[in-house]
Short mmCIF file of C-alpha atoms in Angstrom, two decimals:
data_model
loop_
_atom_site.label_atom_id
_atom_site.label_comp_id
_atom_site.label_asym_id
_atom_site.label_seq_id
_atom_site.Cartn_x
_atom_site.Cartn_y
_atom_site.Cartn_z
CA MET A 1 7.44 16.13 22.29
CA GLY A 2 10.69 16.01 22.70
CA ARG A 3 13.21 14.22 20.37
CA ILE A 4 12.95 10.53 19.17
CA PRO A 5 15.47 8.83 21.27
CA ALA A 6 18.02 7.01 18.77
CA GLY A 7 17.54 3.39 19.75
CA TYR A 8 13.28 3.42 19.87
CA LEU A 9 13.43 4.83 15.69
CA ALA A 10 15.86 2.07 15.62
CA ASN A 11 13.96 -0.44 17.04
CA ARG A 12 10.79 0.60 15.36
CA ILE A 13 12.41 0.83 11.94
CA THR A 14 13.31 -2.76 12.14
CA THR A 15 9.98 -4.08 13.07
CA LEU A 16 8.96 -1.63 10.05
CA VAL A 17 11.23 -3.50 7.51
CA LEU A 18 10.57 -7.47 9.46
CA THR A 19 6.74 -6.50 8.73
CA VAL A 20 7.08 -5.94 5.72
CA VAL A 21 9.92 -8.97 4.64
CA ILE A 22 7.64 -11.34 6.38
CA ALA A 23 4.58 -10.12 4.70
CA ALA A 24 6.22 -10.18 1.57
CA THR A 25 7.12 -14.11 1.76
CA LEU A 26 3.92 -14.91 2.57
CA ILE A 27 2.50 -13.31 -0.40
CA TRP A 28 5.25 -15.30 -2.29
CA ILE A 29 4.50 -18.87 -0.69
CA ILE A 30 0.74 -18.77 -0.77
CA PRO A 31 -0.38 -18.00 -4.81
CA ARG A 32 2.14 -20.93 -5.21
CA LEU A 33 0.54 -23.63 -3.17
CA SER A 34 -2.29 -23.37 -5.29
CA GLY A 35 0.22 -24.79 -8.07
CA LEU A 36 -1.27 -22.84 -11.10
CA ASP A 37 1.33 -21.99 -13.13
CA PRO A 38 1.23 -17.99 -14.62
CA ALA A 39 2.65 -18.84 -17.57
CA SER A 40 1.10 -21.60 -19.03
CA ALA A 41 -2.21 -19.28 -17.62
CA ALA A 42 -1.23 -16.66 -19.59
CA LEU A 43 -0.69 -18.62 -22.70
CA GLY A 44 -4.59 -20.11 -22.09
CA ARG A 45 -5.33 -16.46 -21.87
CA MET A 46 -4.06 -15.96 -25.88
CA ALA A 47 -5.05 -19.19 -27.37
CA SER A 48 -9.30 -18.49 -25.26
CA GLY A 49 -10.32 -16.85 -28.43
CA GLY A 50 -8.80 -18.80 -31.57
CA GLY A 51 -8.10 -22.12 -30.76
CA SER A 52 -4.67 -22.71 -30.74
CA VAL A 53 -1.53 -20.62 -30.56
CA GLU A 54 1.28 -21.71 -33.31
CA ASN A 55 4.52 -22.51 -31.35
CA ALA A 56 3.53 -22.94 -28.36
CA ASP A 57 6.29 -24.49 -26.53
CA GLN A 58 8.45 -21.49 -26.96
CA ILE A 59 5.81 -18.90 -26.56
CA LEU A 60 5.40 -21.16 -23.71
CA ALA A 61 9.39 -21.14 -22.50
CA GLN A 62 9.22 -17.38 -23.01
CA LEU A 63 6.61 -16.36 -20.33
CA ARG A 64 8.91 -19.12 -18.14
CA GLU A 65 11.20 -16.80 -18.81
CA SER A 66 9.60 -13.19 -18.52
CA PHE A 67 8.26 -14.44 -15.04
CA GLY A 68 11.42 -15.60 -13.86
CA LEU A 69 9.95 -19.19 -13.53
CA ASP A 70 12.75 -20.44 -15.08
CA GLN A 71 14.84 -20.02 -12.44
CA PRO A 72 15.37 -22.41 -9.01
CA LEU A 73 12.78 -21.48 -6.26
CA SER A 74 15.55 -19.94 -3.50
CA MET A 75 16.82 -17.90 -6.65
CA GLN A 76 12.80 -17.29 -7.65
CA TYR A 77 12.65 -16.12 -3.95
CA LEU A 78 15.56 -13.69 -3.97
CA LEU A 79 14.33 -12.07 -6.94
CA TYR A 80 11.29 -11.42 -5.95
CA VAL A 81 12.02 -10.05 -2.56
CA TRP A 82 14.88 -7.43 -3.81
CA ASN A 83 12.20 -6.66 -6.72
CA THR A 84 9.07 -6.31 -4.18
CA LEU A 85 11.56 -4.05 -1.81
CA THR A 86 12.40 -2.09 -4.91
CA PHE A 87 8.59 -1.86 -6.23
CA ASP A 88 8.97 -4.12 -9.53
CA PHE A 89 6.45 -6.31 -9.54
CA GLY A 90 6.64 -7.84 -12.76
CA LEU A 91 4.27 -8.21 -15.12
CA SER A 92 1.20 -8.53 -15.42
CA THR A 93 -0.32 -12.44 -16.78
CA ALA A 94 -3.98 -11.00 -17.09
CA SER A 95 -2.55 -8.02 -19.26
CA PHE A 96 0.57 -9.07 -20.33
CA PRO A 97 3.27 -7.39 -20.56
CA THR A 98 1.59 -4.99 -18.80
CA PRO A 99 4.36 -3.73 -15.56
CA VAL A 100 1.73 -4.44 -12.10
CA ALA A 101 3.85 -1.49 -11.24
CA ALA A 102 2.49 0.67 -13.42
CA MET A 103 -1.36 -0.62 -12.92
CA ILE A 104 -1.00 -0.03 -9.29
CA GLY A 105 0.57 3.44 -9.97
CA ASN A 106 -2.76 3.90 -11.82
CA ALA A 107 -4.68 2.90 -9.38
CA LEU A 108 -3.28 3.74 -6.15
CA PRO A 109 -4.07 7.25 -6.40
CA TRP A 110 -7.95 6.82 -6.99
CA THR A 111 -8.33 4.76 -3.96
CA ILE A 112 -5.74 7.13 -1.43
CA GLY A 113 -8.23 9.39 -2.14
CA LEU A 114 -11.55 7.59 -1.93
CA MET A 115 -10.06 5.65 0.93
CA LEU A 116 -8.52 9.04 2.87
CA ILE A 117 -12.18 11.06 2.67
CA SER A 118 -14.37 8.22 4.09
CA LEU A 119 -11.90 7.13 6.38
CA VAL A 120 -11.30 10.79 8.25
CA ILE A 121 -14.90 12.13 7.26
CA THR A 122 -15.97 8.71 9.66
CA PHE A 123 -13.08 8.44 11.77
CA LEU A 124 -14.17 12.37 13.48
CA ILE A 125 -17.58 11.58 12.64
CA GLY A 126 -17.98 8.04 14.50
CA ASN A 127 -15.43 9.53 17.79
CA LEU A 128 -17.47 12.55 17.20
CA LEU A 129 -20.86 10.38 17.87
CA GLY A 130 -19.46 8.51 20.01
CA ALA A 131 -18.53 10.63 22.81
CA LEU A 132 -21.63 12.84 22.62
CA MET A 133 -23.17 9.70 23.62
CA VAL A 134 -22.11 9.32 26.86
CA TRP A 135 -21.73 13.74 27.82
CA GLU A 136 -24.24 14.29 29.80
CA HIS A 137 -24.97 17.82 28.36
CA THR A 138 -26.22 15.90 24.90
CA PRO A 139 -29.58 16.58 24.24
CA ARG A 140 -32.13 13.35 24.77
CA ILE A 141 -33.19 13.12 20.93
CA TRP A 142 -29.54 12.84 20.02
CA LYS A 143 -29.21 10.17 22.28
CA VAL A 144 -31.58 7.81 20.64
CA ALA A 145 -31.04 9.05 17.51
CA ILE A 146 -27.00 8.16 17.09
CA PRO A 147 -28.28 4.98 18.49
CA ALA A 148 -30.53 4.28 15.87
CA ALA A 149 -28.78 5.56 13.08
CA MET A 150 -25.57 2.69 13.91
CA VAL A 151 -28.25 -0.02 11.94
CA PHE A 152 -27.14 0.97 9.08
CA THR A 153 -23.13 -0.36 10.23
CA SER A 154 -24.22 -4.38 10.07
CA VAL A 155 -25.27 -3.42 6.21
CA PRO A 156 -22.51 -4.83 3.84
CA PRO A 157 -20.71 -1.74 2.06
CA ILE A 158 -22.14 -3.14 -1.58
CA LEU A 159 -25.43 -3.33 -0.25
CA SER A 160 -25.31 0.24 0.76
CA GLY A 161 -23.82 1.37 -2.83
CA LEU A 162 -26.45 -0.12 -4.21
CA LEU A 163 -29.26 1.29 -2.24
CA LEU A 164 -27.68 5.02 -2.61
CA MET A 165 -27.64 4.71 -6.14
CA TYR A 166 -31.10 3.53 -6.27
CA ILE A 167 -31.78 6.75 -4.46
CA PHE A 168 -29.17 8.89 -5.66
CA SER A 169 -28.50 8.32 -9.09
CA THR A 170 -31.99 6.22 -10.13
CA GLN A 171 -34.68 7.59 -8.47
CA LEU A 172 -33.41 11.44 -7.37
CA ARG A 173 -30.38 11.65 -10.56
CA TRP A 174 -28.39 13.92 -8.02
CA PHE A 175 -25.55 11.77 -8.56
CA PRO A 176 -23.55 9.93 -11.88
CA LEU A 177 -23.48 6.09 -11.87
CA SER A 178 -20.35 5.24 -12.25
CA GLY A 179 -17.00 6.50 -13.35
CA PRO A 180 -14.50 8.34 -11.22
CA TYR A 181 -15.07 11.63 -13.29
CA GLY A 182 -17.51 13.33 -16.13
CA LEU A 183 -16.59 11.79 -20.10
CA ASN A 184 -16.38 15.19 -21.12
CA VAL A 185 -13.41 16.16 -18.71
CA GLU A 186 -9.99 15.69 -19.47
CA PRO A 187 -7.82 14.93 -16.64
CA SER A 188 -5.73 17.64 -15.39
CA TRP A 189 -4.78 20.06 -12.79
CA THR A 190 -7.43 21.80 -13.45
CA PHE A 191 -10.71 22.68 -10.63
CA ASP A 192 -13.21 21.48 -13.29
CA PHE A 193 -11.34 18.09 -13.12
CA ALA A 194 -11.26 18.11 -9.30
CA ALA A 195 -14.84 19.56 -9.21
CA SER A 196 -15.87 16.10 -11.34
CA VAL A 197 -13.74 13.77 -9.49
CA LEU A 198 -15.51 15.24 -5.93
CA TYR A 199 -18.80 14.23 -7.29
CA HIS A 200 -18.24 11.18 -8.95
CA GLY A 201 -16.97 10.12 -5.83
CA PHE A 202 -19.24 11.43 -3.41
CA LEU A 203 -21.60 8.37 -3.83
CA PRO A 204 -18.71 5.47 -3.50
CA ALA A 205 -17.20 7.82 -0.28
CA LEU A 206 -20.68 7.59 1.25
CA SER A 207 -21.79 4.41 1.16
CA ILE A 208 -18.74 3.78 3.26
CA VAL A 209 -19.42 5.98 4.94
CA VAL A 210 -22.67 5.13 6.63
CA VAL A 211 -21.85 1.96 7.49
CA THR A 212 -18.22 2.33 9.11
CA PHE A 213 -18.48 5.32 11.37
CA GLY A 214 -20.27 2.32 13.94
CA PHE A 215 -17.59 1.08 14.32
CA TRP A 216 -15.63 4.21 15.62
CA ALA A 217 -18.83 5.75 17.39
CA LEU A 218 -19.08 2.48 20.05
CA GLY A 219 -15.50 2.28 20.49
CA MET A 220 -15.17 6.18 21.56
CA ARG A 221 -18.17 5.26 23.79
CA GLY A 222 -16.70 2.54 25.81
CA LEU A 223 -13.48 5.10 25.97
CA MET A 224 -15.52 7.69 27.03
CA ILE A 225 -17.44 6.24 29.74
CA GLY A 226 -13.70 5.49 31.56
CA VAL A 227 -12.80 8.49 30.68
CA GLN A 228 -15.94 10.58 32.84
CA GLY A 229 -15.58 9.15 36.38
CA GLU A 230 -11.59 9.47 36.50
CA ASP A 231 -10.51 12.42 39.01
CA TYR A 232 -9.18 14.74 36.25
CA THR A 233 -12.26 14.53 34.57
CA THR A 234 -14.28 16.19 38.45
CA LEU A 235 -11.67 18.33 38.93
CA ALA A 236 -12.38 20.43 35.49
CA LYS A 237 -16.25 20.20 36.66
CA ALA A 238 -15.34 21.32 40.06
CA LYS A 239 -13.14 24.11 39.37
CA GLY A 240 -16.03 25.29 37.07
CA LEU A 241 -14.99 24.43 33.53
CA ARG A 242 -17.33 25.18 30.62
CA PRO A 243 -18.64 21.71 29.83
CA ARG A 244 -17.44 21.50 25.81
CA TYR A 245 -13.43 22.38 27.11
CA ILE A 246 -14.42 19.39 29.36
CA LEU A 247 -15.78 17.54 26.96
CA TYR A 248 -12.95 18.19 24.66
CA ARG A 249 -9.77 18.86 26.35
CA TYR A 250 -10.81 16.01 29.40
CA MET A 251 -12.65 13.66 28.07
CA ILE A 252 -12.31 13.33 23.98
CA ARG A 253 -7.98 14.00 24.16
CA ASN A 254 -8.21 11.30 26.60
CA ALA A 255 -9.95 8.79 25.60
CA ILE A 256 -9.04 9.32 21.70
CA LEU A 257 -5.78 7.46 21.85
CA PRO A 258 -6.98 3.74 21.28
CA GLN A 259 -8.97 5.10 18.32
CA ILE A 260 -6.14 6.44 16.60
CA THR A 261 -4.27 3.34 16.80
CA ALA A 262 -7.54 1.96 14.88
CA PHE A 263 -7.13 4.45 12.63
CA ALA A 264 -3.58 3.32 10.59
CA LEU A 265 -4.52 -0.75 11.32
CA LYS A 266 -8.30 0.21 9.66
CA ILE A 267 -6.93 1.56 6.31
CA GLY A 268 -5.50 -1.96 4.96
CA MET A 269 -9.02 -3.38 6.03
CA LEU A 270 -11.09 0.01 4.47
CA VAL A 271 -8.71 -0.86 0.94
CA ALA A 272 -10.16 -4.58 1.17
CA GLY A 273 -13.15 -3.16 2.37
CA GLN A 274 -13.88 -0.77 -1.03
CA VAL A 275 -12.64 -4.21 -3.08
CA LEU A 276 -17.19 -4.33 -4.23
CA VAL A 277 -17.92 -1.14 -3.94
CA GLU A 278 -14.95 0.42 -6.37
CA ARG A 279 -16.33 -2.62 -8.07
CA ILE A 280 -20.09 -1.05 -8.58
CA PHE A 281 -19.29 2.04 -9.35
CA ALA A 282 -16.74 1.40 -11.97
CA TYR A 283 -14.17 3.61 -9.75
CA PRO A 284 -10.58 2.99 -11.41
CA GLY A 285 -9.08 1.83 -7.30
CA MET A 286 -7.08 -0.90 -5.80
CA GLY A 287 -10.08 -2.56 -4.79
CA LYS A 288 -10.85 -2.92 -8.49
CA LEU A 289 -7.46 -3.53 -9.97
CA LEU A 290 -7.93 -6.42 -6.93
CA TYR A 291 -11.32 -7.68 -7.32
CA ASP A 292 -10.93 -8.09 -11.63
CA ALA A 293 -6.93 -9.72 -10.75
CA ILE A 294 -9.00 -12.33 -8.45
CA LEU A 295 -11.20 -12.94 -10.95
CA THR A 296 -8.57 -13.22 -13.82
CA GLN A 297 -6.36 -15.22 -11.37
CA ASP A 298 -3.83 -12.88 -12.00
CA TYR A 299 -1.63 -13.70 -9.30
CA PRO A 300 1.39 -11.05 -9.96
CA VAL A 301 -1.28 -8.13 -9.51
CA ILE A 302 -3.22 -10.06 -6.53
CA GLN A 303 0.61 -10.13 -5.46
CA GLY A 304 1.48 -6.05 -5.82
CA VAL A 305 -1.74 -5.06 -4.45
CA SER A 306 -1.04 -6.79 -1.73
CA PHE A 307 2.02 -6.08 -0.29
CA VAL A 308 1.08 -2.28 -1.12
CA ILE A 309 -2.19 -2.34 0.70
CA ILE A 310 0.52 -4.59 3.81
CA LEU A 311 3.11 -1.80 3.49
CA MET A 312 0.33 1.09 3.94
CA THR A 313 -0.77 -0.52 6.79
CA ALA A 314 2.27 -1.02 8.37
CA VAL A 315 4.21 2.88 7.34
CA SER A 316 0.75 4.05 9.11
CA VAL A 317 1.28 2.35 12.57
CA PHE A 318 4.82 3.12 12.37
CA LEU A 319 3.91 7.12 12.29
CA VAL A 320 1.50 6.77 14.56
CA ASP A 321 3.50 5.37 17.39
CA LEU A 322 5.52 8.57 16.63
CA VAL A 323 2.95 11.29 16.73
CA TYR A 324 1.47 9.61 20.27
CA PRO A 325 2.97 11.96 22.24
CA LEU A 326 1.36 15.04 20.29
CA VAL A 327 -1.94 13.40 21.06
CA ASP A 328 -1.03 13.05 24.76
CA PRO A 329 1.71 14.61 26.84
CA ARG A 330 2.03 11.73 29.02
CA ILE A 331 3.61 9.23 26.22
CA ARG A 332 7.44 8.88 26.11
CA HIS A 333 8.91 7.42 23.13
CA GLY A 334 10.38 4.33 24.68
CA ALA A 335 8.96 4.59 28.14
#
């Protein structure tokens, strides 16, 4: 891999920072186009239960000050950018005065766990199945079964989740219907808690895996078709190397690079795709938090969650750029 050139690293870091700042700016602008006043919305929720609120004008003024809405737009933007880059997303309007950062901090570990498990499994299984569809030594039954299994890729994750709940929770009773862990288990760094989390997270992860593995399989199939006719593959066969060694070393390794790029880009898309899955399984992740925030028009939470998703995607792409030479030695940083 060698040493990363300072100029290349500076360029990538600059691109990362600009991407995050531009995304944060768009996140700030778009909710303001709706014309909704978060302070008025918060006051309306206070009055929804009792009909009216005493000293409403004073409370509204205090809320506007708490949300920073009493400042000029230019000052609001500068404060927003600074606070966002320091992960201070303000206060939730639906759960006032709970800090948005605290809500995201509670939800983020659950989403990262579910996302990484499902994404890694789909990446490995999908790419392997895609390679097997092209490999000449794959049994014929597999070449028929793999494309047939891709029918599930046309099913939305929420429907796959409901189907899995019906089969494995309602009928077979193998897995729980909802929740991140058992009711009789206390959150702690223990084996029992970890086992309960994995047990409860199996169906949500599976509902994502069964509908997304086809994306990787079809992409890998197209890449493998181009690789199998290359001269180095033909030479490896002429040298008498084992077919499985050729599959891994010469074909998959050379074809998988675009898939690694897609892996980084898929992180943000997968979080968005987990919204309804987390909702139906009552999984306390970022997807459920975003879903509830949209229903209650909680713009600070929507902005905070959106920023974190964009940041995760941008950092993933940045890291992928740095590790490319590890996957393909022909690639050099800055070349």
